[in-house]
JSON list of C-alpha atoms in Angstrom, two decimals:
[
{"chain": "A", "resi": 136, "resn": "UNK", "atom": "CA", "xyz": [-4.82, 9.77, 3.32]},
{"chain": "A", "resi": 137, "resn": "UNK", "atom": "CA", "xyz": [-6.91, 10.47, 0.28]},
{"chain": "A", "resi": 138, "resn": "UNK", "atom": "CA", "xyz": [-9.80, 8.01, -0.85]},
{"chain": "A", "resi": 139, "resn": "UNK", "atom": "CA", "xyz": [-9.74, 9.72, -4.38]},
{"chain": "A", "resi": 140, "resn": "UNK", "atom": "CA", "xyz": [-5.77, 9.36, -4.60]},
{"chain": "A", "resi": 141, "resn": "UNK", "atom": "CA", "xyz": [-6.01, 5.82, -3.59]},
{"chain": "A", "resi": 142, "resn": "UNK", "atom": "CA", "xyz": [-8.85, 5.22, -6.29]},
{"chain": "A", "resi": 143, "resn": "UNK", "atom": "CA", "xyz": [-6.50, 7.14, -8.57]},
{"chain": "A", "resi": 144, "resn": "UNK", "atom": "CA", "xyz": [-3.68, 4.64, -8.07]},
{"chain": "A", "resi": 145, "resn": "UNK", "atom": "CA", "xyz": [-5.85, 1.82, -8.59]},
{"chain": "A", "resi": 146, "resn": "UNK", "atom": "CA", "xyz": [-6.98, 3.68, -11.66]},
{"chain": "A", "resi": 147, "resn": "UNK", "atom": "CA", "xyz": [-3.38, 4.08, -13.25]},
{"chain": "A", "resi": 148, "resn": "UNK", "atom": "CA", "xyz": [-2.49, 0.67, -12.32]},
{"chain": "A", "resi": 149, "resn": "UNK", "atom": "CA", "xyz": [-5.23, -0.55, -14.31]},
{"chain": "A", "resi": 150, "resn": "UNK", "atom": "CA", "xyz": [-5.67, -2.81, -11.04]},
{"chain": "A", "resi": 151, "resn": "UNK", "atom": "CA", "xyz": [-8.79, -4.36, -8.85]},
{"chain": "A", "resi": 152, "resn": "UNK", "atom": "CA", "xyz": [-9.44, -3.06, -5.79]},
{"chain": "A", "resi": 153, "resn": "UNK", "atom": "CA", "xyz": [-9.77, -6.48, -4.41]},
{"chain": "A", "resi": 154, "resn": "UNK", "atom": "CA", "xyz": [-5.92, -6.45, -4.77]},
{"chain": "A", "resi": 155, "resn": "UNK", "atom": "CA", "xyz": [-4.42, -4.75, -1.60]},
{"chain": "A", "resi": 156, "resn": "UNK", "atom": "CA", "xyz": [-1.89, -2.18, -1.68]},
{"chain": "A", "resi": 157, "resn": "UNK", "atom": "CA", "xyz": [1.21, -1.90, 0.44]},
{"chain": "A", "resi": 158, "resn": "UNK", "atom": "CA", "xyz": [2.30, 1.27, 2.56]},
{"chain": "A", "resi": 159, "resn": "UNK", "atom": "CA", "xyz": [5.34, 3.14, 3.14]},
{"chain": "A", "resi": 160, "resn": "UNK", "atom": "CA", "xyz": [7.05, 4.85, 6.05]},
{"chain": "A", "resi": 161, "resn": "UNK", "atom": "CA", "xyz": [10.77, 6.60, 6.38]},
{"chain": "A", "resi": 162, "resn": "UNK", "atom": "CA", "xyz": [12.30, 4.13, 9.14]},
{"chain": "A", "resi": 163, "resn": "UNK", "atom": "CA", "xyz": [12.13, 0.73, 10.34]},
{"chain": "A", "resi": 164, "resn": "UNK", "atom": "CA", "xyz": [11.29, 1.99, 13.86]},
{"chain": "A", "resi": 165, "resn": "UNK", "atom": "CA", "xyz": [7.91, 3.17, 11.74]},
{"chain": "A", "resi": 166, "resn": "UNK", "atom": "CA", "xyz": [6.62, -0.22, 11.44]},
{"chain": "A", "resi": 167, "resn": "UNK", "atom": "CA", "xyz": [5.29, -0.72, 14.34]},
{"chain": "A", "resi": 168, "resn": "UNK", "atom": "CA", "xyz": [2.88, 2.35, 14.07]},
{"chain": "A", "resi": 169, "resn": "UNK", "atom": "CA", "xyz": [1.35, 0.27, 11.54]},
{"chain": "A", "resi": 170, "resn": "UNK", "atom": "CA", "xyz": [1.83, -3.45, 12.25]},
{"chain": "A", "resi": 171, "resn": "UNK", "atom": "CA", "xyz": [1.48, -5.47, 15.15]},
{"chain": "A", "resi": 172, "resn": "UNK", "atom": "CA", "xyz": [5.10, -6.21, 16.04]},
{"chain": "A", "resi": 173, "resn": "UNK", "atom": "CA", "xyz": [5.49, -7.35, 19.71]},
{"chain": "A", "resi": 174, "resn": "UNK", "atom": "CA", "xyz": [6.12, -10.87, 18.52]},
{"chain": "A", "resi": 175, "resn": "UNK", "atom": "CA", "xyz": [9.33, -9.86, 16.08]},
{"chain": "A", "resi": 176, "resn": "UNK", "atom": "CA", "xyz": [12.48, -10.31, 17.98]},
{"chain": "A", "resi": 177, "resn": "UNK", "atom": "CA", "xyz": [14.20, -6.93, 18.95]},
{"chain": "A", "resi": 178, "resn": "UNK", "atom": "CA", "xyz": [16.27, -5.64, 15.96]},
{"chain": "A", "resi": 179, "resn": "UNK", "atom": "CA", "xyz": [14.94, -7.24, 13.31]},
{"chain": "A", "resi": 180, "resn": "UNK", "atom": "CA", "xyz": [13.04, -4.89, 11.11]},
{"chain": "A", "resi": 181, "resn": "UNK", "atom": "CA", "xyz": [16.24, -2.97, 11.47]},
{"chain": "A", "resi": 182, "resn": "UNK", "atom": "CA", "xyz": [18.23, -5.71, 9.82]},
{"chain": "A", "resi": 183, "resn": "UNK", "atom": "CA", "xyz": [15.23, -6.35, 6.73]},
{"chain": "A", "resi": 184, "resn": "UNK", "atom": "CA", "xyz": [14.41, -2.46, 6.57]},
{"chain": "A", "resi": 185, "resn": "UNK", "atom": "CA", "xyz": [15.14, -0.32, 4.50]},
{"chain": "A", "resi": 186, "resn": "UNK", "atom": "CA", "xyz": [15.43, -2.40, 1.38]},
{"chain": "A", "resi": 187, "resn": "UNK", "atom": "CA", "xyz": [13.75, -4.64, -1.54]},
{"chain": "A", "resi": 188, "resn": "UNK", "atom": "CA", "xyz": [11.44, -6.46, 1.57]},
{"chain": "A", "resi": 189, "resn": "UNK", "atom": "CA", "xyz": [7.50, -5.87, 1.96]},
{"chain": "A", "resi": 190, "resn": "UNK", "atom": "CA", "xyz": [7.11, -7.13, 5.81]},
{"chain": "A", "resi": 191, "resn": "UNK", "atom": "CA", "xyz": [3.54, -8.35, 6.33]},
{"chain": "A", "resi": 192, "resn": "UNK", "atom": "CA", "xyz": [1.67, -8.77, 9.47]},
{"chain": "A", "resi": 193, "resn": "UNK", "atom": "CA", "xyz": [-1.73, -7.69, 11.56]},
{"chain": "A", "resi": 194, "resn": "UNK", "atom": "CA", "xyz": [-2.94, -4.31, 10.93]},
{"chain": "A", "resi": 195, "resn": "UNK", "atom": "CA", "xyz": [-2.28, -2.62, 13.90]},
{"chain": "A", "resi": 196, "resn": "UNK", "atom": "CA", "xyz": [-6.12, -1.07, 15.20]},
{"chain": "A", "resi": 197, "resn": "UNK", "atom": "CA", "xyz": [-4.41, 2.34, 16.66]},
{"chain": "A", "resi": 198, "resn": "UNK", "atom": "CA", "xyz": [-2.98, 3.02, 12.88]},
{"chain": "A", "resi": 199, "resn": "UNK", "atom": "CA", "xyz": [-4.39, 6.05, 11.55]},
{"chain": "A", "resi": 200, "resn": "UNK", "atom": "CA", "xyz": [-4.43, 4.53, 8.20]},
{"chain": "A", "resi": 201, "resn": "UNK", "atom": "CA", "xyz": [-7.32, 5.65, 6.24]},
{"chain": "A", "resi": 202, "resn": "UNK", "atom": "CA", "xyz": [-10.27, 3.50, 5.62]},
{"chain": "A", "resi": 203, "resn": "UNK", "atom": "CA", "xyz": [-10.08, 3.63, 2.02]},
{"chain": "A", "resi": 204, "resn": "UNK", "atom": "CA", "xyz": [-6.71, 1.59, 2.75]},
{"chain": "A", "resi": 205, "resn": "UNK", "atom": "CA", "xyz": [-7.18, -2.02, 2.07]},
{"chain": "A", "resi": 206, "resn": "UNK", "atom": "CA", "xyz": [-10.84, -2.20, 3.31]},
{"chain": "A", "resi": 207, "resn": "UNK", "atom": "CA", "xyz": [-11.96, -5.40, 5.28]},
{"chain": "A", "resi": 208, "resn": "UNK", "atom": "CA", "xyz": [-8.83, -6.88, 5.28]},
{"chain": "A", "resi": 209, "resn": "UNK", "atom": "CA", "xyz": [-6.75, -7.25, 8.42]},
{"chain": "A", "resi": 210, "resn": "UNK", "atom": "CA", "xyz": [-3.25, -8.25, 6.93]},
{"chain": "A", "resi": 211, "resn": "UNK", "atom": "CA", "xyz": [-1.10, -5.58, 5.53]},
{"chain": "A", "resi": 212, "resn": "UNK", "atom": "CA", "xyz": [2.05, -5.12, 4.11]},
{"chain": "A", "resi": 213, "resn": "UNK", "atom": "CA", "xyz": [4.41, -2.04, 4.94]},
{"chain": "A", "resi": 214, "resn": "UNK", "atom": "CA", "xyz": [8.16, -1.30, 2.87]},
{"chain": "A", "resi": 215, "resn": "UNK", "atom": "CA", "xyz": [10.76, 1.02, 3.57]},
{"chain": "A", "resi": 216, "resn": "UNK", "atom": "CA", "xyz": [12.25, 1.25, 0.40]},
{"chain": "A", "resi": 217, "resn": "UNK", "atom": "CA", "xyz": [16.31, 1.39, -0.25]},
{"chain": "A", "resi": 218, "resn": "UNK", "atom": "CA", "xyz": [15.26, 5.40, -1.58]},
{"chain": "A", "resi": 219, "resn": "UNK", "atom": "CA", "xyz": [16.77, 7.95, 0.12]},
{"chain": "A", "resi": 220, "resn": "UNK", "atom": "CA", "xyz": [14.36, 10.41, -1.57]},
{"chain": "A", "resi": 221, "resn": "UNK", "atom": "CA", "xyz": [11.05, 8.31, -1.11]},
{"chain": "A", "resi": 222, "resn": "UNK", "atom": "CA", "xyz": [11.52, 8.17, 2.32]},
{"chain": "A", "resi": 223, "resn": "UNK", "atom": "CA", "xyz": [12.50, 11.62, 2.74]},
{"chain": "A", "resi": 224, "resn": "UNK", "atom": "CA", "xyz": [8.75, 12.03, 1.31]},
{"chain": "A", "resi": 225, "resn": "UNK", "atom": "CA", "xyz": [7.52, 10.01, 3.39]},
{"chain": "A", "resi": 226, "resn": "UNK", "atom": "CA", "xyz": [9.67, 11.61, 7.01]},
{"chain": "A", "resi": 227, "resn": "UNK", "atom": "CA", "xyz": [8.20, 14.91, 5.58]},
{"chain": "A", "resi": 228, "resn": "UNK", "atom": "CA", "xyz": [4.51, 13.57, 4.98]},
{"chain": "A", "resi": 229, "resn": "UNK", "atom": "CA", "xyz": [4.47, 12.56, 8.19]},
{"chain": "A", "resi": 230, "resn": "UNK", "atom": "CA", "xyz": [2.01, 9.58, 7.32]},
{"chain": "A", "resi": 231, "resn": "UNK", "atom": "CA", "xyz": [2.25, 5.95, 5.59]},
{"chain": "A", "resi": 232, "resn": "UNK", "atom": "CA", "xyz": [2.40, 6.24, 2.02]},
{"chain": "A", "resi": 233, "resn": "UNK", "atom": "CA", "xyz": [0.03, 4.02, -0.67]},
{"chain": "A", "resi": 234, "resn": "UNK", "atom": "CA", "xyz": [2.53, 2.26, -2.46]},
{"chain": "A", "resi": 235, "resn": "UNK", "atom": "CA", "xyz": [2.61, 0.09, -5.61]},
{"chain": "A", "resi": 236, "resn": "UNK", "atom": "CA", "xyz": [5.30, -0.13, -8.28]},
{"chain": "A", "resi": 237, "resn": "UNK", "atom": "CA", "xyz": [5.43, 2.05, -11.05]},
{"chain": "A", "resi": 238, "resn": "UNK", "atom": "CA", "xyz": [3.44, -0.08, -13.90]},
{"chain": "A", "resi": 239, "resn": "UNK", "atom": "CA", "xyz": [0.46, -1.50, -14.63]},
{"chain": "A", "resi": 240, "resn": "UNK", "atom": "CA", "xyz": [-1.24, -4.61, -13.00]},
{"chain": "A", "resi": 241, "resn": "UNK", "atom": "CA", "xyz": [0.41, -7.95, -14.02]},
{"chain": "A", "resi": 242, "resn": "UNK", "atom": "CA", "xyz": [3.46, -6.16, -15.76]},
{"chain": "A", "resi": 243, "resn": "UNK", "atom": "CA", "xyz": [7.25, -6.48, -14.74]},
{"chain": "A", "resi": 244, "resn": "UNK", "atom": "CA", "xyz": [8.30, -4.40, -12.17]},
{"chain": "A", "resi": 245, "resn": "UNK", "atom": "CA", "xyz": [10.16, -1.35, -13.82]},
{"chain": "A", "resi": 246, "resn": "UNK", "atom": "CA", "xyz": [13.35, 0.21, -13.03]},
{"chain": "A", "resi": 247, "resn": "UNK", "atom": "CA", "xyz": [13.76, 3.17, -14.98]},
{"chain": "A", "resi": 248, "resn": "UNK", "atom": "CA", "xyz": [11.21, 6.09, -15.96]},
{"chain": "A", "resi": 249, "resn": "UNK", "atom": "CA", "xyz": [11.03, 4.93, -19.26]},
{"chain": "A", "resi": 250, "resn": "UNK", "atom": "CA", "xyz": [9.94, 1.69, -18.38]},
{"chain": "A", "resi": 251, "resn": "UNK", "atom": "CA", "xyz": [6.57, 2.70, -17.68]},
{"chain": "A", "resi": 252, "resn": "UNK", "atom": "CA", "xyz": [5.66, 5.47, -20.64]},
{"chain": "A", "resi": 253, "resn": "UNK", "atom": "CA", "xyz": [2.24, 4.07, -21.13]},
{"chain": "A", "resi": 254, "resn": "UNK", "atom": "CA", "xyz": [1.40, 5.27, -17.77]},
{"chain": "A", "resi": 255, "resn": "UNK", "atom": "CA", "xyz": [2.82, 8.47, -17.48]},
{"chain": "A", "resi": 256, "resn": "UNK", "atom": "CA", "xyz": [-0.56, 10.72, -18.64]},
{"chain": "A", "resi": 257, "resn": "UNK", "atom": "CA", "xyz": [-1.90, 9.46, -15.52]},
{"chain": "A", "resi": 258, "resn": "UNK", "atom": "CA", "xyz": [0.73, 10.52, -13.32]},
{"chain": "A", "resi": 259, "resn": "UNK", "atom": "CA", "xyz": [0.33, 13.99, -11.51]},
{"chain": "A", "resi": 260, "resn": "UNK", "atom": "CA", "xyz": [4.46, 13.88, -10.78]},
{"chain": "A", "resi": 261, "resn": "UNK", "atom": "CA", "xyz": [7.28, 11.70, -11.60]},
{"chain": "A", "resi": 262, "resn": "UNK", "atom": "CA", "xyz": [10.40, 11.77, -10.08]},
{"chain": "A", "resi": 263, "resn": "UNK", "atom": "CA", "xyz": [13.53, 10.13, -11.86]},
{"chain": "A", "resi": 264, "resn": "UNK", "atom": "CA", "xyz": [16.00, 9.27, -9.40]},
{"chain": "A", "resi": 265, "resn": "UNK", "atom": "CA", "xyz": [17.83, 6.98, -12.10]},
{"chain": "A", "resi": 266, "resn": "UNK", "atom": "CA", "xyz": [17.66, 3.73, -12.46]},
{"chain": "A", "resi": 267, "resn": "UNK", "atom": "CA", "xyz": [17.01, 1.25, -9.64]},
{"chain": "A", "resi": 268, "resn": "UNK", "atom": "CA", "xyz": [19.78, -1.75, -9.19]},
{"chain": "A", "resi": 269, "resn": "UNK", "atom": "CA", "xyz": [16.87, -4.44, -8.84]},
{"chain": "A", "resi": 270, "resn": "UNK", "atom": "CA", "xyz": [16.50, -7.47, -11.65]},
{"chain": "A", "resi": 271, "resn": "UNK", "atom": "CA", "xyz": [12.91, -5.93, -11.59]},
{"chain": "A", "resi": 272, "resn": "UNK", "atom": "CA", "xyz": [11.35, -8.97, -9.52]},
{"chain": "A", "resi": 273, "resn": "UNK", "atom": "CA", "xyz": [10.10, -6.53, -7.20]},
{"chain": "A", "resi": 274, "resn": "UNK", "atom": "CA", "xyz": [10.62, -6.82, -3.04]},
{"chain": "A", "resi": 275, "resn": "UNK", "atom": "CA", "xyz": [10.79, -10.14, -1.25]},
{"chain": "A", "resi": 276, "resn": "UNK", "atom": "CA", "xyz": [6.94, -10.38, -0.03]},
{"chain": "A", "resi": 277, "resn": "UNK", "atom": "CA", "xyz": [7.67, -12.25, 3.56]},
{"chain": "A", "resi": 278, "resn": "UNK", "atom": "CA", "xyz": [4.37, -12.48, 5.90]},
{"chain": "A", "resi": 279, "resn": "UNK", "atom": "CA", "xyz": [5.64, -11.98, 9.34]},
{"chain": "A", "resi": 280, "resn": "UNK", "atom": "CA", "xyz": [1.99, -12.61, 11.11]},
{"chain": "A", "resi": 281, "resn": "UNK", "atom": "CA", "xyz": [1.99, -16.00, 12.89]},
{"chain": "A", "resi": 282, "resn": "UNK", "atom": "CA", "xyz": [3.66, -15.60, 16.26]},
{"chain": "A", "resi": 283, "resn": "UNK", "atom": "CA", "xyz": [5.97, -18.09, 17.71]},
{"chain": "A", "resi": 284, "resn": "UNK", "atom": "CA", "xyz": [5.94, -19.84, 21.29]},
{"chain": "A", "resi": 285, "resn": "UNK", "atom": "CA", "xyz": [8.42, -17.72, 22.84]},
{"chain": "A", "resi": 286, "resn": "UNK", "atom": "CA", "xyz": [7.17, -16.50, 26.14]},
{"chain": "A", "resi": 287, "resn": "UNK", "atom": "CA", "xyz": [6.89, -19.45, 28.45]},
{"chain": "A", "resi": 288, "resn": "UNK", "atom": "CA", "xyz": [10.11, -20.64, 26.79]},
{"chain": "A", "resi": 289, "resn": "UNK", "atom": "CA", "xyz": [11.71, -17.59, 27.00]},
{"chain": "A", "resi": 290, "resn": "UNK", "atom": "CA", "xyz": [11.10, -16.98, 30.60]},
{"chain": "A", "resi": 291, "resn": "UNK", "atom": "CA", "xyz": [12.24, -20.65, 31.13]},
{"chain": "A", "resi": 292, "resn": "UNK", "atom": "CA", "xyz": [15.13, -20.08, 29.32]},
{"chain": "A", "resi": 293, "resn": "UNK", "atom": "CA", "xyz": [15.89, -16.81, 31.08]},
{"chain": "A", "resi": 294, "resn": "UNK", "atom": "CA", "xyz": [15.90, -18.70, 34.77]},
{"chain": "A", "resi": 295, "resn": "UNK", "atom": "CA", "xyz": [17.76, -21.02, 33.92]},
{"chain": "A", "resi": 296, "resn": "UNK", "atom": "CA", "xyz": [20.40, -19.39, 32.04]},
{"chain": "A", "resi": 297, "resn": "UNK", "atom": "CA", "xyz": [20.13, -21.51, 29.20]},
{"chain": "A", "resi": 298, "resn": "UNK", "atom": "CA", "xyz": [20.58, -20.60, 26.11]},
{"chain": "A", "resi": 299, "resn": "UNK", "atom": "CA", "xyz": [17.56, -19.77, 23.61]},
{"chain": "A", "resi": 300, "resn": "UNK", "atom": "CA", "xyz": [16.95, -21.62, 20.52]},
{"chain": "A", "resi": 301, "resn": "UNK", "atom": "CA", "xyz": [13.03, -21.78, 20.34]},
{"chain": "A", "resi": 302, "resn": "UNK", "atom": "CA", "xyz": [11.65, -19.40, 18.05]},
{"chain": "A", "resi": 303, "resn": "UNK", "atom": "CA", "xyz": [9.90, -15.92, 18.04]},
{"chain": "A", "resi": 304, "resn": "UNK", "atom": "CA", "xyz": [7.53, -16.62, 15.18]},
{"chain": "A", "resi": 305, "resn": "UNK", "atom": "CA", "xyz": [6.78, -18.02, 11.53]},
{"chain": "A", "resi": 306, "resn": "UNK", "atom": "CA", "xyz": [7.06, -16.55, 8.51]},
{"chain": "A", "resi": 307, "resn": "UNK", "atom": "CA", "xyz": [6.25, -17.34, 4.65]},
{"chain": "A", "resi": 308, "resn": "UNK", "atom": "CA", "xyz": [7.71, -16.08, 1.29]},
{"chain": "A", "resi": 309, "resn": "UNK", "atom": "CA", "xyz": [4.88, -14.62, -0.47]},
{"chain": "A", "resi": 310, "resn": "UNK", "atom": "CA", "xyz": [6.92, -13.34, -3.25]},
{"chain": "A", "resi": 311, "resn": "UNK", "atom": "CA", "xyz": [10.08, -14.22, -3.70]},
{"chain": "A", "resi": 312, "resn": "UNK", "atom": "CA", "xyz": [11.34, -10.38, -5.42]},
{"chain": "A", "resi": 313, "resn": "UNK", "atom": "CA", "xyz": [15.02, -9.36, -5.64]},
{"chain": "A", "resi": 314, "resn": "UNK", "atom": "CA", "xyz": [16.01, -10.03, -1.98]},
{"chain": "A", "resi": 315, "resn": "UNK", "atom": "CA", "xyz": [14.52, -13.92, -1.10]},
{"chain": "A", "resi": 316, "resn": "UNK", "atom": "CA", "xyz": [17.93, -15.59, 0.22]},
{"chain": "A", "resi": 317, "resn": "UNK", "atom": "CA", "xyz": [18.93, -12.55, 2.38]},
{"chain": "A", "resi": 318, "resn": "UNK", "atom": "CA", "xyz": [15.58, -11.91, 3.86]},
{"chain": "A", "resi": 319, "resn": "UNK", "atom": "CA", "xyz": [15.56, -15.74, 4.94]},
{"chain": "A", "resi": 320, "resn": "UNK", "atom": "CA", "xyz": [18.81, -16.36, 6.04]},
{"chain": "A", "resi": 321, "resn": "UNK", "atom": "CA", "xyz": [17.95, -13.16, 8.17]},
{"chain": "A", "resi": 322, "resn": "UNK", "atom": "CA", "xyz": [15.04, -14.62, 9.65]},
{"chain": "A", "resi": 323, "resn": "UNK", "atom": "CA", "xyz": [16.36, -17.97, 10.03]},
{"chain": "A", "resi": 324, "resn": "UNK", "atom": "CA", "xyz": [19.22, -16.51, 11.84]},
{"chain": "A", "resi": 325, "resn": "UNK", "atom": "CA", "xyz": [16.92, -14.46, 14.34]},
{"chain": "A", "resi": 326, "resn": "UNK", "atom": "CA", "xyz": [14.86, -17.67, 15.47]},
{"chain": "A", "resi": 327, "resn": "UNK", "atom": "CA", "xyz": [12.11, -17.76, 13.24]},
{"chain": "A", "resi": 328, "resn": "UNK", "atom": "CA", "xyz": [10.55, -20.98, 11.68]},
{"chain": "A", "resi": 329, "resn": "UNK", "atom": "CA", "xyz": [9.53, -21.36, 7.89]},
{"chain": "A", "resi": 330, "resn": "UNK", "atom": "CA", "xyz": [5.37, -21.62, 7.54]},
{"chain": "A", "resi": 331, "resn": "UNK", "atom": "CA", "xyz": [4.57, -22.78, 4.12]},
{"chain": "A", "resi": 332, "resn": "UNK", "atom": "CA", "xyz": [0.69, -22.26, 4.91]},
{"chain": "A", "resi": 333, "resn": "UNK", "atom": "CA", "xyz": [-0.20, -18.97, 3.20]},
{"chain": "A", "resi": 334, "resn": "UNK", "atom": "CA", "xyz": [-2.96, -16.74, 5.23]}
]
């Protein structure tokens, strides 16, 4: 909620502002304070969150994300990380965290506090909470914004007790990260249809 953290981060990272940051929250049910998620079929966030998956969609216009946030862009991505301890930060913030991994622009991902030594002098904290079972990809990156065309076949469906098999939405891997085959035969699974056109 700070402009001069954010510009901090971006500092650390060695990183452009053009390049947008993700946030954070403590639950899955958490997402939708940020997002726009009506179109997501019930349960699904649940399934993807928490874990290596940054879910992008709409910036939701009640958020009270801070301007400073990803300025004049409208798409934003949100994690809930597989941490116990960074999201009991973020339960007891009470507010989306600014989120990047711990290492400067363009480098691998790291999974260990030593990983990412060259950075540490501009670090106010740093937490080791061991190392992190990732190949150091970084999350799956899956854009969740296109909505499907569910309602009018879903009310169809509904009368006429058929059963539904159209689909509540597109989505796109925007990174493929540690958790690519899960995340899509999740989403596959739950109706949705693969958009290979990047927004």
């Amino acid at each position: 909620r700070s402009e001069s953290g954010v510009r901090a981060l971006y500092a650390t990272k060695r990183r452009s502002e053009d390049v947008p940051l993700a946030i954070c929250v403590g639950d899955a049910q958490e997402v939708g304070n940020y997002l726009e998620t009506g179109h997501l079929a019930s349960g699904l966030l649940e399934e993807l969150l928490p874990g290596p998956v940054t879910v992008i969609s709409w910036t939701k216009s009640s958020s009270d994300l801070p301007n400073c946030i990803n300025p004049g862009r409208r798409l934003l991505g949100v994690r809930v990380p597989n941490s116990c301890f960074v999201r009991a930060v973020a339960r007891q913030y009470g507010h989306a965290l600014a989120l990047t991994s711990a290492n400067q622009s363009g480098d691998r991902s790291t999974v260990d506090v030593t990983e990412f030594l060259e950075i540490w002098d501009d670090c106010t904290l740093i937490f080791d909470g061991g190392k992190i079972p990732s190949s150091g990809l970084g999350s799956t990156i899956v854009n969740l914004s296109v909505p499907g065309e569910t309602d009018q076949k879903l009310e169809e469906s509904l009368l006429n007790s058929m059963p539904l098999y159209c689909f509540t939405g597109k989505y796109s891997i925007q990174r493929r990260g540690d958790a690519c085959q899960i995340t899509e035969e999740t989403l596959l699974r739950y109706g949705l249809a693969k958009n290979d056109v990047f927004l």
